[in-house]
XYZ file of N, CA and C in Angstrom:
354
model
N 93.944 5.608 -104.395
C 93.805 6.692 -105.345
C 92.506 7.448 -105.050
N 92.578 8.777 -104.977
C 91.365 9.535 -104.683
C 90.353 9.445 -105.823
N 89.101 9.529 -105.473
C 88.063 9.491 -106.504
C 87.871 10.878 -107.120
N 87.022 10.960 -108.128
C 86.792 12.224 -108.855
C 86.314 13.330 -107.926
N 85.472 12.995 -106.989
C 84.925 13.991 -106.072
C 86.035 14.529 -105.173
N 86.829 13.642 -104.603
C 87.930 14.067 -103.735
C 88.958 14.893 -104.510
N 89.286 14.462 -105.716
C 90.258 15.198 -106.533
C 89.772 16.609 -106.826
N 88.525 16.726 -107.231
C 87.972 18.038 -107.548
C 87.972 18.935 -106.317
N 87.485 18.431 -105.196
C 87.391 19.244 -103.990
C 88.760 19.636 -103.449
N 89.707 18.733 -103.518
C 91.066 19.026 -103.053
C 91.703 20.134 -103.890
N 91.611 19.993 -105.203
C 92.182 21.002 -106.098
C 91.486 22.349 -105.905
N 90.175 22.331 -105.850
C 89.402 23.565 -105.687
C 89.797 24.278 -104.400
N 89.878 23.528 -103.302
C 90.231 24.130 -102.015
C 91.656 24.684 -102.034
N 92.578 23.919 -102.582
C 93.981 24.352 -102.655
C 94.108 25.664 -103.431
N 93.471 25.729 -104.578
C 93.582 26.926 -105.415
C 92.815 28.107 -104.828
N 91.651 27.851 -104.239
C 90.913 28.938 -103.586
C 91.739 29.534 -102.456
N 92.389 28.675 -101.664
C 93.240 29.164 -100.570
C 94.367 30.036 -101.108
N 95.008 29.587 -102.170
C 96.101 30.375 -102.754
C 95.598 31.727 -103.245
N 94.480 31.722 -103.936
C 93.921 32.966 -104.476
C 93.553 33.919 -103.344
N 92.862 33.413 -102.339
C 92.428 34.270 -101.240
C 93.599 34.762 -100.395
N 94.680 33.999 -100.331
C 95.870 34.426 -99.593
C 96.585 35.596 -100.253
N 96.246 35.882 -101.498
C 96.816 37.052 -102.173
C 96.250 38.351 -101.599
N 95.184 38.227 -100.835
C 94.575 39.365 -100.151
C 94.112 40.462 -101.116
N 93.548 40.046 -102.227
C 92.999 40.980 -103.205
C 91.550 41.256 -102.835
N 91.247 42.504 -102.555
C 89.925 42.884 -102.067
C 88.817 42.539 -103.071
N 89.039 42.764 -104.349
C 88.021 42.485 -105.358
C 87.717 40.990 -105.412
N 88.772 40.174 -105.461
C 88.558 38.724 -105.512
C 87.872 38.220 -104.248
N 88.268 38.728 -103.094
C 87.626 38.305 -101.848
C 86.140 38.666 -101.852
N 85.809 39.828 -102.380
C 84.407 40.245 -102.428
C 83.606 39.383 -103.396
N 84.212 39.011 -104.520
C 83.524 38.136 -105.475
C 83.256 36.774 -104.839
N 84.260 36.207 -104.166
C 84.076 34.915 -103.494
C 82.984 35.029 -102.432
N 82.983 36.130 -101.689
C 81.989 36.339 -100.646
C 80.589 36.478 -101.232
N 80.483 37.222 -102.311
C 79.188 37.393 -102.982
C 78.653 36.046 -103.467
N 79.528 35.243 -104.052
C 79.130 33.920 -104.531
C 78.630 33.058 -103.368
N 79.359 33.054 -102.273
C 78.962 32.269 -101.100
C 77.603 32.713 -100.581
N 77.425 34.006 -100.461
C 76.179 34.530 -99.902
C 74.992 34.381 -100.843
N 75.226 34.398 -102.138
C 74.119 34.251 -103.094
C 73.449 32.890 -102.972
N 74.207 31.882 -102.592
C 73.670 30.526 -102.506
C 73.364 30.090 -101.080
N 73.417 31.012 -100.138
C 73.143 30.698 -98.736
C 71.641 30.574 -98.498
N 71.292 29.951 -97.375
C 69.885 29.899 -96.960
C 69.382 31.316 -96.740
N 68.106 31.486 -96.913
C 67.508 32.797 -96.709
C 67.130 33.416 -98.040
N 66.226 34.323 -97.979
C 65.749 34.948 -99.196
C 64.483 34.262 -99.678
N 64.023 34.672 -100.837
C 62.782 34.148 -101.384
C 62.910 32.710 -101.869
N 64.114 32.310 -102.279
C 64.341 30.950 -102.780
C 65.086 30.120 -101.748
N 64.712 28.842 -101.646
C 65.462 27.969 -100.742
C 66.793 27.572 -101.401
N 67.691 27.049 -100.585
C 69.035 26.718 -101.049
C 69.005 25.686 -102.178
N 68.140 24.717 -102.087
C 68.023 23.686 -103.122
C 67.689 24.316 -104.472
N 66.729 25.203 -104.491
C 66.342 25.878 -105.737
C 67.489 26.709 -106.276
N 68.185 27.420 -105.401
C 69.325 28.238 -105.821
C 70.406 27.368 -106.469
N 70.673 26.210 -105.888
C 71.701 25.321 -106.441
C 71.288 24.781 -107.812
N 70.013 24.441 -107.958
C 69.546 23.954 -109.261
C 69.595 25.063 -110.313
N 69.301 26.284 -109.915
C 69.444 27.418 -110.835
C 70.909 27.610 -111.217
N 71.793 27.490 -110.222
C 73.222 27.586 -110.505
C 73.676 26.482 -111.441
N 73.108 25.302 -111.273
C 73.458 24.170 -112.128
C 73.033 24.419 -113.571
N 71.806 24.847 -113.771
C 71.331 25.065 -115.139
C 72.124 26.193 -115.807
N 72.427 27.249 -115.062
C 73.226 28.348 -115.631
C 74.631 27.859 -115.972
N 75.196 27.025 -115.136
C 76.545 26.510 -115.373
C 76.601 25.620 -116.608
N 75.555 24.833 -116.818
C 75.486 23.997 -118.025
C 75.427 24.888 -119.257
N 74.545 25.870 -119.225
C 74.386 26.760 -120.375
C 75.686 27.509 -120.660
N 76.383 27.924 -119.612
C 77.651 28.654 -119.779
C 78.839 27.727 -120.044
N 78.598 26.414 -119.974
C 79.616 25.395 -120.267
C 80.819 25.467 -119.333
N 80.545 25.623 -118.057
C 81.594 25.675 -117.039
C 81.600 24.355 -116.267
N 82.475 23.438 -116.655
C 82.503 22.115 -116.019
C 82.762 22.186 -114.516
N 83.689 23.038 -114.087
C 83.947 23.157 -112.656
C 82.710 23.666 -111.924
N 82.018 24.618 -112.523
C 80.792 25.152 -111.920
C 79.714 24.067 -111.847
N 79.605 23.290 -112.903
C 78.637 22.188 -112.931
C 78.941 21.221 -111.787
N 80.192 20.836 -111.641
C 80.571 19.915 -110.556
C 80.225 20.508 -109.192
N 80.565 21.768 -109.004
C 80.294 22.426 -107.727
C 78.799 22.397 -107.413
N 77.973 22.779 -108.383
C 76.524 22.826 -108.128
C 75.902 21.437 -108.052
N 76.461 20.472 -108.759
C 75.993 19.095 -108.599
C 76.234 18.619 -107.170
N 77.436 18.860 -106.678
C 77.749 18.408 -105.326
C 76.922 19.152 -104.284
N 76.777 20.456 -104.458
C 75.951 21.225 -103.524
C 74.497 20.751 -103.571
N 73.993 20.459 -104.753
C 72.631 19.940 -104.898
C 72.509 18.582 -104.223
N 73.507 17.741 -104.428
C 73.520 16.410 -103.817
C 73.439 16.538 -102.295
N 74.209 17.457 -101.740
C 74.221 17.666 -100.289
C 72.891 18.225 -99.792
N 72.146 18.888 -100.660
C 70.831 19.412 -100.298
C 69.738 18.350 -100.418
N 70.123 17.146 -100.831
C 69.161 16.064 -100.937
C 68.384 16.035 -102.240
N 68.913 16.700 -103.252
C 68.255 16.697 -104.555
C 68.256 15.269 -105.104
N 67.127 14.843 -105.597
C 66.993 13.492 -106.154
C 67.590 13.441 -107.556
N 68.001 12.253 -107.948
C 68.568 12.035 -109.282
C 67.629 12.556 -110.376
N 66.330 12.298 -110.218
C 65.355 12.728 -111.214
C 65.323 14.253 -111.329
N 65.473 14.943 -110.204
C 65.497 16.409 -110.228
C 66.735 16.929 -110.952
N 67.862 16.281 -110.713
C 69.102 16.671 -111.392
C 68.974 16.420 -112.889
N 68.446 15.261 -113.268
C 68.308 14.947 -114.686
C 67.375 15.943 -115.382
N 66.299 16.337 -114.694
C 65.397 17.317 -115.289
C 66.080 18.684 -115.417
N 66.835 19.064 -114.412
C 67.578 20.324 -114.458
C 68.608 20.300 -115.582
N 69.339 19.192 -115.706
C 70.323 19.066 -116.782
C 69.643 19.073 -118.154
N 68.454 18.498 -118.227
C 67.748 18.497 -119.515
C 67.327 19.911 -119.910
N 66.916 20.717 -118.946
C 66.556 22.107 -119.237
C 67.793 22.888 -119.669
N 68.907 22.686 -118.964
C 70.149 23.349 -119.348
C 70.593 22.970 -120.749
N 70.427 21.709 -121.094
C 70.803 21.243 -122.434
C 69.857 21.823 -123.478
N 68.581 21.874 -123.174
C 67.613 22.470 -124.092
C 67.945 23.939 -124.352
N 68.171 24.686 -123.302
C 68.454 26.116 -123.432
C 69.825 26.343 -124.075
N 70.811 25.541 -123.684
C 72.169 25.722 -124.195
C 72.385 25.170 -125.587
N 71.577 24.223 -125.984
C 71.721 23.622 -127.305
C 72.672 22.430 -127.286
N 72.830 21.839 -128.453
C 73.615 20.609 -128.534
C 75.086 20.814 -128.190
N 75.560 22.049 -128.217
C 76.961 22.298 -127.878
C 77.260 21.947 -126.417
N 76.233 21.882 -125.561
C 76.472 21.550 -124.157
C 76.425 20.046 -123.883
N 76.158 19.241 -124.880
C 76.077 17.786 -124.654
C 77.362 17.212 -124.051
N 78.563 17.625 -124.481
C 79.761 17.110 -123.804
C 79.779 17.459 -122.304
N 79.264 18.627 -121.950
C 79.202 19.028 -120.547
C 78.141 18.215 -119.806
N 77.063 17.883 -120.502
C 76.035 17.008 -119.948
C 76.639 15.640 -119.623
N 77.439 15.122 -120.528
C 78.082 13.817 -120.274
C 78.944 13.868 -119.019
N 79.762 14.916 -118.919
C 80.651 15.028 -117.749
C 79.841 15.256 -116.475
N 78.738 15.997 -116.581
C 77.879 16.212 -115.420
C 77.269 14.896 -114.951
N 76.774 14.122 -115.892
C 76.180 12.830 -115.562
C 77.223 11.928 -114.895
N 78.419 11.910 -115.441
C 79.519 11.110 -114.882
C 79.850 11.556 -113.451
N 79.858 12.871 -113.222
C 80.181 13.376 -111.889
C 79.065 13.064 -110.895
N 77.815 13.143 -111.333
C 76.699 12.772 -110.454
C 76.836 11.314 -110.020
N 77.191 10.451 -110.963
C 77.412 9.042 -110.614
C 78.560 8.901 -109.612
N 79.601 9.708 -109.761
C 80.725 9.663 -108.812
C 80.267 10.101 -107.421
N 79.383 11.088 -107.352
C 78.838 11.508 -106.057
C 78.039 10.382 -105.418
N 77.235 9.703 -106.222
C 76.457 8.578 -105.685
C 77.369 7.443 -105.224
N 78.400 7.165 -106.005
C 79.343 6.105 -105.637
C 80.116 6.461 -104.373
N 80.487 7.712 -104.227
C 81.244 8.155 -103.043
C 80.430 7.954 -101.778
N 79.133 8.138 -101.869
C 78.261 7.949 -100.709
C 78.202 6.477 -100.305
N 78.273 5.606 -101.294
C 78.173 4.168 -101.035
C 79.430 3.617 -100.368
N 80.549 4.311 -100.514
C 81.828 3.800 -99.969
C 81.925 3.963 -98.489
């Protein structure tokens, strides 16, 4: 049975492929803009950009976005303590309504750590 990380990435890739295959210029440009916004280069390094994306995703209560930025942060070598501090800022700014998203974020971070151990 696939783990949470594999399930999320598989579904995300499958649906992104379907959406992009529709050949809609606006959607393709949005996907491209998103990719380029988080790329290396610019005044901020990629790690900082991912942590900013994570805190914004928590505040906006987008679980899929949180998972995406958690995984991207993990791949950038972000330490657990850095993620917890970022999540704490997002929870502070977003208020108690984001606590359920904090729980799911914490659970997904643990899944990323477990996936590495396998």
